[in-house]
PDB file of C-alpha atoms and ligand atoms in Angstrom:
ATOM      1  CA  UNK E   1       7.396 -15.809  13.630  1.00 81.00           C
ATOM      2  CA  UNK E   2       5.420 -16.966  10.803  1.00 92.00           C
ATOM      3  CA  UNK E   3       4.933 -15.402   7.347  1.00 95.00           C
ATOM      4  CA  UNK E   4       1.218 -15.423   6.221  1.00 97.00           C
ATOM      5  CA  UNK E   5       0.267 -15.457   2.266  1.00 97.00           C
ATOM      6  CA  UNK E   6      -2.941 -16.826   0.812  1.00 98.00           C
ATOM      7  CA  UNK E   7      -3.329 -19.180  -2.147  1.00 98.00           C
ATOM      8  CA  UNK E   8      -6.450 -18.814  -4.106  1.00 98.00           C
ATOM      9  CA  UNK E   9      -8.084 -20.871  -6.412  1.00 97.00           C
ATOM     10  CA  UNK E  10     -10.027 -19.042  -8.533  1.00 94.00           C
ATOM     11  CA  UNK E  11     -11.209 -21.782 -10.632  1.00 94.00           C
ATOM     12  CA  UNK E  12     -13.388 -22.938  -8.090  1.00 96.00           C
ATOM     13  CA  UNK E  13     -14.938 -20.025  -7.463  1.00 96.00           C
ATOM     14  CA  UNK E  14     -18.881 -19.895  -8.408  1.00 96.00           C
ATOM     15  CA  UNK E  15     -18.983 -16.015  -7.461  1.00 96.00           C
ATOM     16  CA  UNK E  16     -21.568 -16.321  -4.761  1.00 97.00           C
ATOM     17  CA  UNK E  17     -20.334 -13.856  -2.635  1.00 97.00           C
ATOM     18  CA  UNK E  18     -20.216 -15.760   0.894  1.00 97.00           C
ATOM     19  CA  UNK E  19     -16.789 -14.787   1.342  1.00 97.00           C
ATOM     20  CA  UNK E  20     -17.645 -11.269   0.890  1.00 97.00           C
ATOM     21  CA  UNK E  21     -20.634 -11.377   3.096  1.00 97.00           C
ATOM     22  CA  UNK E  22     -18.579 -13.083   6.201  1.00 97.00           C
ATOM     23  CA  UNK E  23     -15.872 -10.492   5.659  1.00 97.00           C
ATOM     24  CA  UNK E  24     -18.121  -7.596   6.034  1.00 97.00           C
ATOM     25  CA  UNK E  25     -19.883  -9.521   8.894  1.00 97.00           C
ATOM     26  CA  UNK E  26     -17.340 -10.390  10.837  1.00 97.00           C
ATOM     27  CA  UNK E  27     -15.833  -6.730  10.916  1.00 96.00           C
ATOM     28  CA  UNK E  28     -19.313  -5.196  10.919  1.00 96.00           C
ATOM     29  CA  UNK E  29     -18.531  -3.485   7.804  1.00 97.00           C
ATOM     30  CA  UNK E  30     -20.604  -0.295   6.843  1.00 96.00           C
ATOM     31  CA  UNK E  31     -22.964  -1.153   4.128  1.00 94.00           C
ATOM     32  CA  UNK E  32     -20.767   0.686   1.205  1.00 92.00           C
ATOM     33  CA  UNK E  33     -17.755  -0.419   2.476  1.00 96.00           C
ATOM     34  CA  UNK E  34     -15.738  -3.697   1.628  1.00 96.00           C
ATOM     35  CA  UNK E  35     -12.273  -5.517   2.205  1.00 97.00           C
ATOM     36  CA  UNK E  36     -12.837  -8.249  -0.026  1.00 96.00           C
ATOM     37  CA  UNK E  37     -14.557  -7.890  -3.393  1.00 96.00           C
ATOM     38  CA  UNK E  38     -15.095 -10.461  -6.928  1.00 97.00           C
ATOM     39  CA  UNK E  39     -14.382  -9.257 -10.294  1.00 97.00           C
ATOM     40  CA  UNK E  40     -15.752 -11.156 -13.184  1.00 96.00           C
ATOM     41  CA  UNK E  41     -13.621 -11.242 -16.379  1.00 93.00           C
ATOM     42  CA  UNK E  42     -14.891 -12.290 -19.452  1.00 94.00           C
ATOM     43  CA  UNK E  43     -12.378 -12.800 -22.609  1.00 94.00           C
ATOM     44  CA  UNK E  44     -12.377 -14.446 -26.050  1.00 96.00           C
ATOM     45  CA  UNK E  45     -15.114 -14.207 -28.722  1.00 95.00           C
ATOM     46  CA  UNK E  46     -18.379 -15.725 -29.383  1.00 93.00           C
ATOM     47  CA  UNK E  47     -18.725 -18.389 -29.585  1.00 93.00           C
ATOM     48  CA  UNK E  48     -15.968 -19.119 -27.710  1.00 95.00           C
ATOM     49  CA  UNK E  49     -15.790 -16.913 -24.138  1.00 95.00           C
ATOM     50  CA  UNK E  50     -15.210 -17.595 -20.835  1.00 92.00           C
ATOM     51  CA  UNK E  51     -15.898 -15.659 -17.778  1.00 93.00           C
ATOM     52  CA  UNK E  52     -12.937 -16.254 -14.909  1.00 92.00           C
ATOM     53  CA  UNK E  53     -14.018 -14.743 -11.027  1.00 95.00           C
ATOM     54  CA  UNK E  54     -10.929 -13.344  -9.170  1.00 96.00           C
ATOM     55  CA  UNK E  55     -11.781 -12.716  -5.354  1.00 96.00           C
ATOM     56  CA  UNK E  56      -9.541  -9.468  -4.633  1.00 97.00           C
ATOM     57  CA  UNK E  57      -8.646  -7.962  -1.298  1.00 98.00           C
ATOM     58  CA  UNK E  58      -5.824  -6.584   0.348  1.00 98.00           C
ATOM     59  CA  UNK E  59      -2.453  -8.428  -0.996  1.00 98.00           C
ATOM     60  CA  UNK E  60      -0.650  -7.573   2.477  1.00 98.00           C
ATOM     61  CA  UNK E  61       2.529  -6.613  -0.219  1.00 98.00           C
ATOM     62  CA  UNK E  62       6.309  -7.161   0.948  1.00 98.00           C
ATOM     63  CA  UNK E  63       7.050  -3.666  -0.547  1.00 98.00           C
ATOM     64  CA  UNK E  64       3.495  -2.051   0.174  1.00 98.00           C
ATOM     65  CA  UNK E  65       2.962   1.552  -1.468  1.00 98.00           C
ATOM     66  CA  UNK E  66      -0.042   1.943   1.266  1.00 98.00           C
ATOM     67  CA  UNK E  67       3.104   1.964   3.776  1.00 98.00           C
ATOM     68  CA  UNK E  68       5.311   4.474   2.144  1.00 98.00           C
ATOM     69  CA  UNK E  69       3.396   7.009   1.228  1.00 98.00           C
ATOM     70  CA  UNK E  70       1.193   6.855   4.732  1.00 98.00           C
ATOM     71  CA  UNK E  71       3.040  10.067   6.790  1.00 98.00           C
ATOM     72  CA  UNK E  72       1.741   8.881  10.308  1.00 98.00           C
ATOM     73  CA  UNK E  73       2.693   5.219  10.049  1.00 98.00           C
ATOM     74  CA  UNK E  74      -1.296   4.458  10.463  1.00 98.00           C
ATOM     75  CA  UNK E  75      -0.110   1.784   7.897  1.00 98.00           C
ATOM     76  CA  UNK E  76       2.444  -0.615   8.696  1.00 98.00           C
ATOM     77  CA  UNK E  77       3.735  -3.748   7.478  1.00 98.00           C
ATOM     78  CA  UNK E  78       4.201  -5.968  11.325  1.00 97.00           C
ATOM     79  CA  UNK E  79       7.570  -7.496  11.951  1.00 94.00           C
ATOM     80  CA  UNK E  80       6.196 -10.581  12.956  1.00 94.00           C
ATOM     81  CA  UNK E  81       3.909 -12.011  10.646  1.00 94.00           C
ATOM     82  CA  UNK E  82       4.308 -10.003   7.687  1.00 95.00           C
ATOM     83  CA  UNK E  83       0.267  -8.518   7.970  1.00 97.00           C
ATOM     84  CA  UNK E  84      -0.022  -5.258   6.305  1.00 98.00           C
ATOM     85  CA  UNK E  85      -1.944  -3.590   9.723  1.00 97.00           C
ATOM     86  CA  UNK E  86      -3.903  -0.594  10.010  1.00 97.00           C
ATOM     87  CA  UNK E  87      -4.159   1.497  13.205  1.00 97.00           C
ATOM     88  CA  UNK E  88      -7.530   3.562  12.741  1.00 96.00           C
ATOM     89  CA  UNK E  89      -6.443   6.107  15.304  1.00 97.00           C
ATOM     90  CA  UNK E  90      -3.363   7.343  13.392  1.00 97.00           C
ATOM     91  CA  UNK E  91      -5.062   7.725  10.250  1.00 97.00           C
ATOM     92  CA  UNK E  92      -6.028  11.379   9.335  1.00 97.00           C
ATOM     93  CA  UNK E  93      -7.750  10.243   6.486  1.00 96.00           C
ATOM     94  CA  UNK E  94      -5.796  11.809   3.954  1.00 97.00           C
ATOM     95  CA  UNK E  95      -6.570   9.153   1.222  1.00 97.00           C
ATOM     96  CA  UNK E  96      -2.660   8.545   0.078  1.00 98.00           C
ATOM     97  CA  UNK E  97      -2.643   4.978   0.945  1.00 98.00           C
ATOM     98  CA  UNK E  98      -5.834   4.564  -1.131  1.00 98.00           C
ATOM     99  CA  UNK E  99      -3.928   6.573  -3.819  1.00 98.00           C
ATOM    100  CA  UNK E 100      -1.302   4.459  -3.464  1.00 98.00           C
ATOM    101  CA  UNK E 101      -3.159   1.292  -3.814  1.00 98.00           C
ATOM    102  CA  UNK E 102      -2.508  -0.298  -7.264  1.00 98.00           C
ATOM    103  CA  UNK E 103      -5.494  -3.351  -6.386  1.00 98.00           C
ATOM    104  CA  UNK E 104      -7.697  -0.538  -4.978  1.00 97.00           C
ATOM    105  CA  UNK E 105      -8.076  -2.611  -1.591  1.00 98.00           C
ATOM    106  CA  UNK E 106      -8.864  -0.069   0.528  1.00 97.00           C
ATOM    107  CA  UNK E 107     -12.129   1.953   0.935  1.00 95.00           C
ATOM    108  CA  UNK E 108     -12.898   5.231   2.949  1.00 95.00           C
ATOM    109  CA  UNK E 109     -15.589   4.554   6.085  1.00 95.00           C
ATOM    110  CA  UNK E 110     -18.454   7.081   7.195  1.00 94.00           C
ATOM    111  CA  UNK E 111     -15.495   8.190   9.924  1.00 96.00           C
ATOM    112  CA  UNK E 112     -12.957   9.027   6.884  1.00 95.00           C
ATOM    113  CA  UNK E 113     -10.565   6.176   7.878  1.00 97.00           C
ATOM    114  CA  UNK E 114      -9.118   4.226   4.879  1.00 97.00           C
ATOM    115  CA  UNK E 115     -10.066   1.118   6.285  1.00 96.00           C
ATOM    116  CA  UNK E 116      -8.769  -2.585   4.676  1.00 97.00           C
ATOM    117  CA  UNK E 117      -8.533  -6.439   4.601  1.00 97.00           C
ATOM    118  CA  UNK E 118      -6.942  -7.377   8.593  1.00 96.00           C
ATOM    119  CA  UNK E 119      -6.444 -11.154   7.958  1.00 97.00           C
ATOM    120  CA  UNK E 120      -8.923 -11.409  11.206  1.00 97.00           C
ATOM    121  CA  UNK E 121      -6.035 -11.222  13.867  1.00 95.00           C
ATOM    122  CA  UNK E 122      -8.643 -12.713  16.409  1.00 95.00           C
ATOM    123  CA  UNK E 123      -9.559 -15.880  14.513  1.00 95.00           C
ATOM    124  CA  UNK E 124      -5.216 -16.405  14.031  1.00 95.00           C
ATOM    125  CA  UNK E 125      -4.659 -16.278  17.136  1.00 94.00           C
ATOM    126  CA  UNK E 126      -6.966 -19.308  17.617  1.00 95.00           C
ATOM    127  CA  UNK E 127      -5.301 -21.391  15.517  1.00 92.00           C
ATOM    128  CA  UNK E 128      -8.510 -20.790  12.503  1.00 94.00           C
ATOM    129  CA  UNK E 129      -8.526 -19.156   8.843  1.00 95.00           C
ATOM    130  CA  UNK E 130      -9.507 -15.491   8.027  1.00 97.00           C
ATOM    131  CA  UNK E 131     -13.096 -15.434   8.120  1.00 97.00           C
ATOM    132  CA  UNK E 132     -13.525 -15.265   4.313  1.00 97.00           C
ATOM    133  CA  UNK E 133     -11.444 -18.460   3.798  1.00 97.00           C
ATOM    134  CA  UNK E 134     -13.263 -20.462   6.512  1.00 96.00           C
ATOM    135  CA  UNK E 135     -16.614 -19.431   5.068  1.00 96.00           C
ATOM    136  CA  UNK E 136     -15.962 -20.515   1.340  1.00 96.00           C
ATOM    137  CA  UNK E 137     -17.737 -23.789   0.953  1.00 95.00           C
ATOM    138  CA  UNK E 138     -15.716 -24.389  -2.443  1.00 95.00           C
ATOM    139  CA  UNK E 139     -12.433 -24.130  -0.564  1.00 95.00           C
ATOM    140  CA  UNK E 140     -11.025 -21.570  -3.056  1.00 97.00           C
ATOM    141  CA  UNK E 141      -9.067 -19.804  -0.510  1.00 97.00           C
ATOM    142  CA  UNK E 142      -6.297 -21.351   1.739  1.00 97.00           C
ATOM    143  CA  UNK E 143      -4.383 -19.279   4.465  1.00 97.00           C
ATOM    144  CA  UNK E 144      -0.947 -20.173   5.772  1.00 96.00           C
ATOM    145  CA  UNK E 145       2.721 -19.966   7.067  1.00 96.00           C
ATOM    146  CA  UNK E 146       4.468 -19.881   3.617  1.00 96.00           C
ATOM    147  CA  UNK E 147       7.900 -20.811   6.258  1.00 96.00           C
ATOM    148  CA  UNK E 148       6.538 -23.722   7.539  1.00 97.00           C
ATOM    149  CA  UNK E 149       6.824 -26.264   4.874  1.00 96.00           C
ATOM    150  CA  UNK E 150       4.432 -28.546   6.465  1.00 97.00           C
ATOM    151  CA  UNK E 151       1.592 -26.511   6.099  1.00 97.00           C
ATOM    152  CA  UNK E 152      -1.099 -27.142   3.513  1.00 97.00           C
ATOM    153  CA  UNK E 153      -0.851 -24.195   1.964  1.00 97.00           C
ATOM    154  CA  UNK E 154       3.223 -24.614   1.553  1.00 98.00           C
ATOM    155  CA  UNK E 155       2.282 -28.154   0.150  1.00 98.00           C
ATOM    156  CA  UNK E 156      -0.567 -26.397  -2.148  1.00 97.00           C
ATOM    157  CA  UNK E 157       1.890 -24.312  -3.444  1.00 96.00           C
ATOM    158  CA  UNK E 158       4.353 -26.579  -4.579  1.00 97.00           C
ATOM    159  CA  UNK E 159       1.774 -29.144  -6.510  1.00 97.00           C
ATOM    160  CA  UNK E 160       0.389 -25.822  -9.199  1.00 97.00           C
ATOM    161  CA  UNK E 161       1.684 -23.035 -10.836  1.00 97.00           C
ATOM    162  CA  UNK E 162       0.690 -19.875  -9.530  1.00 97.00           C
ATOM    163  CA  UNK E 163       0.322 -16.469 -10.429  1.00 97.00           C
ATOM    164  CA  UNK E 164      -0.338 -13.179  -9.132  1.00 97.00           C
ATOM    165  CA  UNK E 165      -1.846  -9.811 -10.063  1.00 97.00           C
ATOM    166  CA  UNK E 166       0.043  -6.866 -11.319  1.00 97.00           C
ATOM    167  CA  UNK E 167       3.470  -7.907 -10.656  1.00 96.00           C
ATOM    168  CA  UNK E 168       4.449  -5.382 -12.787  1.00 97.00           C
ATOM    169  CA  UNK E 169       3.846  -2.814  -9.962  1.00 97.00           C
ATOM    170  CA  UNK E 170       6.303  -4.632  -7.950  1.00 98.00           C
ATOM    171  CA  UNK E 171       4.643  -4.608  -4.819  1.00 98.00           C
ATOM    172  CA  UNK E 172       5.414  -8.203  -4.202  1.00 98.00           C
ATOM    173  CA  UNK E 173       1.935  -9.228  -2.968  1.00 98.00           C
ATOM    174  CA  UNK E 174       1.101 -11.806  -0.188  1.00 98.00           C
ATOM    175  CA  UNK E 175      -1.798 -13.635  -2.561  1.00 98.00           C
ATOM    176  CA  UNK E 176      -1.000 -16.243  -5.242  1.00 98.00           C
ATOM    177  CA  UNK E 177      -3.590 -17.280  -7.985  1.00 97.00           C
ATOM    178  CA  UNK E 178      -3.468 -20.845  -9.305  1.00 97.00           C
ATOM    179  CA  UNK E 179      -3.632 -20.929 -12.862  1.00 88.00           C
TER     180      UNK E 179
HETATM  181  S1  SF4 S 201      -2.824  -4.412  -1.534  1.00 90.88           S
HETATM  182 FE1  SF4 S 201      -2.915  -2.170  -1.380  1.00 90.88          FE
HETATM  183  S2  SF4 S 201      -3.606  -1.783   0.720  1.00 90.88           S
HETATM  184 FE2  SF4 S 201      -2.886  -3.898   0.668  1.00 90.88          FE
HETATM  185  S3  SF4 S 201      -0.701  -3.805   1.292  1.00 90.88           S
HETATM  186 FE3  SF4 S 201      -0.746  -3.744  -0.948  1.00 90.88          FE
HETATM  187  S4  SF4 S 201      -0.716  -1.559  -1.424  1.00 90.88           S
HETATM  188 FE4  SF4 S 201      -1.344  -1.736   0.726  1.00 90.88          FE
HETATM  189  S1  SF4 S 202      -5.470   7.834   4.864  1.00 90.88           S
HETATM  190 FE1  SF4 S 202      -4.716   7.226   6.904  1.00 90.88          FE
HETATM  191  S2  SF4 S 202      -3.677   5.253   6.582  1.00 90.88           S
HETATM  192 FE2  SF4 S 202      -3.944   6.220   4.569  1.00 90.88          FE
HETATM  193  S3  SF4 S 202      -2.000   7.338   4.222  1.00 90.88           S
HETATM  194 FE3  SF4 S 202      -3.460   8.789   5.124  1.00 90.88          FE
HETATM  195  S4  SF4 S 202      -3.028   8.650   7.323  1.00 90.88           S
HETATM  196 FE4  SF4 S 202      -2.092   6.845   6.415  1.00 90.88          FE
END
């Protein structure tokens, strides 16, 4: 049993898109389709403005909306490791989940299945990161046990302060932010 999150350090991130690119790779992505996209914030007034990057993907929520509302249980949140999975052949493409979706994390492919983020099962079972987290030369992204407090991203997690996006829409997400 293990119970994956993902702690990412956005202020490291230089926006160059490798993580992105490997994602869409690695699952041989359609070209308009993506798990795993940047949005660039800008705030405060000239002079003084800043732009922050936040790398966004599927959150893998405790209390996922994408689960409730999907009728044939295409979309299910896995006993074991707390993934957020997707079973393409029980989808009827009905769009609900993507409805649903308060991060928008989930995109419609050529076959009408609302396809999403799969935390690379393959590469986990091999004892390696997602492939969007090994890829990113700046280290922004760190994937983990949160139970086992010996791993680094349990030790990551107790050194900053974190935050994470709309919490508001109490979906209790997977993915933590340092501030
Ligand atoms: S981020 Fe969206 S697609 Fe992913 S588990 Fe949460 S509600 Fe579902
Ligand atoms: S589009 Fe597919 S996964 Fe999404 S709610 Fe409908 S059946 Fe479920």
């Amino acid at each position: 049993m293990a119970r994956y999150g993902l702690l990412i350090d956005s202020r490291k991130c230089t926006g160059c898109h490798a993580c992105s690119i490997a994602c869409s790779t690695y699952n041989e992505l359609e070209p308009e389709v993506t798990y795993n996209r940047l949005e660039f914030v800008e705030s405060g007034t000239y002079p003084n403005v800043k732009m922050d990057i936040l790398p966004i993907q599927c959150m893998h929520c405790d209390d996922a909306p994408c689960v409730k509302v999907c009728s044939t249980q295409a979309t299910f949140k896995q006993e074991e490791d707390g993934i957020v999975a997707f079973n393409p052949s029980k989808c009827t493409g009905c769009k609900a989940c993507m409805a649903a979706c308060p991060y928008d994390a989930r995109a419609l492919n050529e076959a009408r299945l609302a396809e999403k983020c799969r935390w690379c099962p393959e590469m986990l079972t091999q004892g390696k990161q997602p492939a969007c987290s090994s890829t990113c030369m700046n280290e922004v992204r760190l994937f983990g046990d949160l139970d086992d407090p010996d791993s680094e991203i349990s030790k990551k997690m107790a050194q900053f302060t974190t935050t994470q996006l709309l919490p508001e829409a109490g979906t209790k997400p997977r993915i933590w932010y340092i501030k």
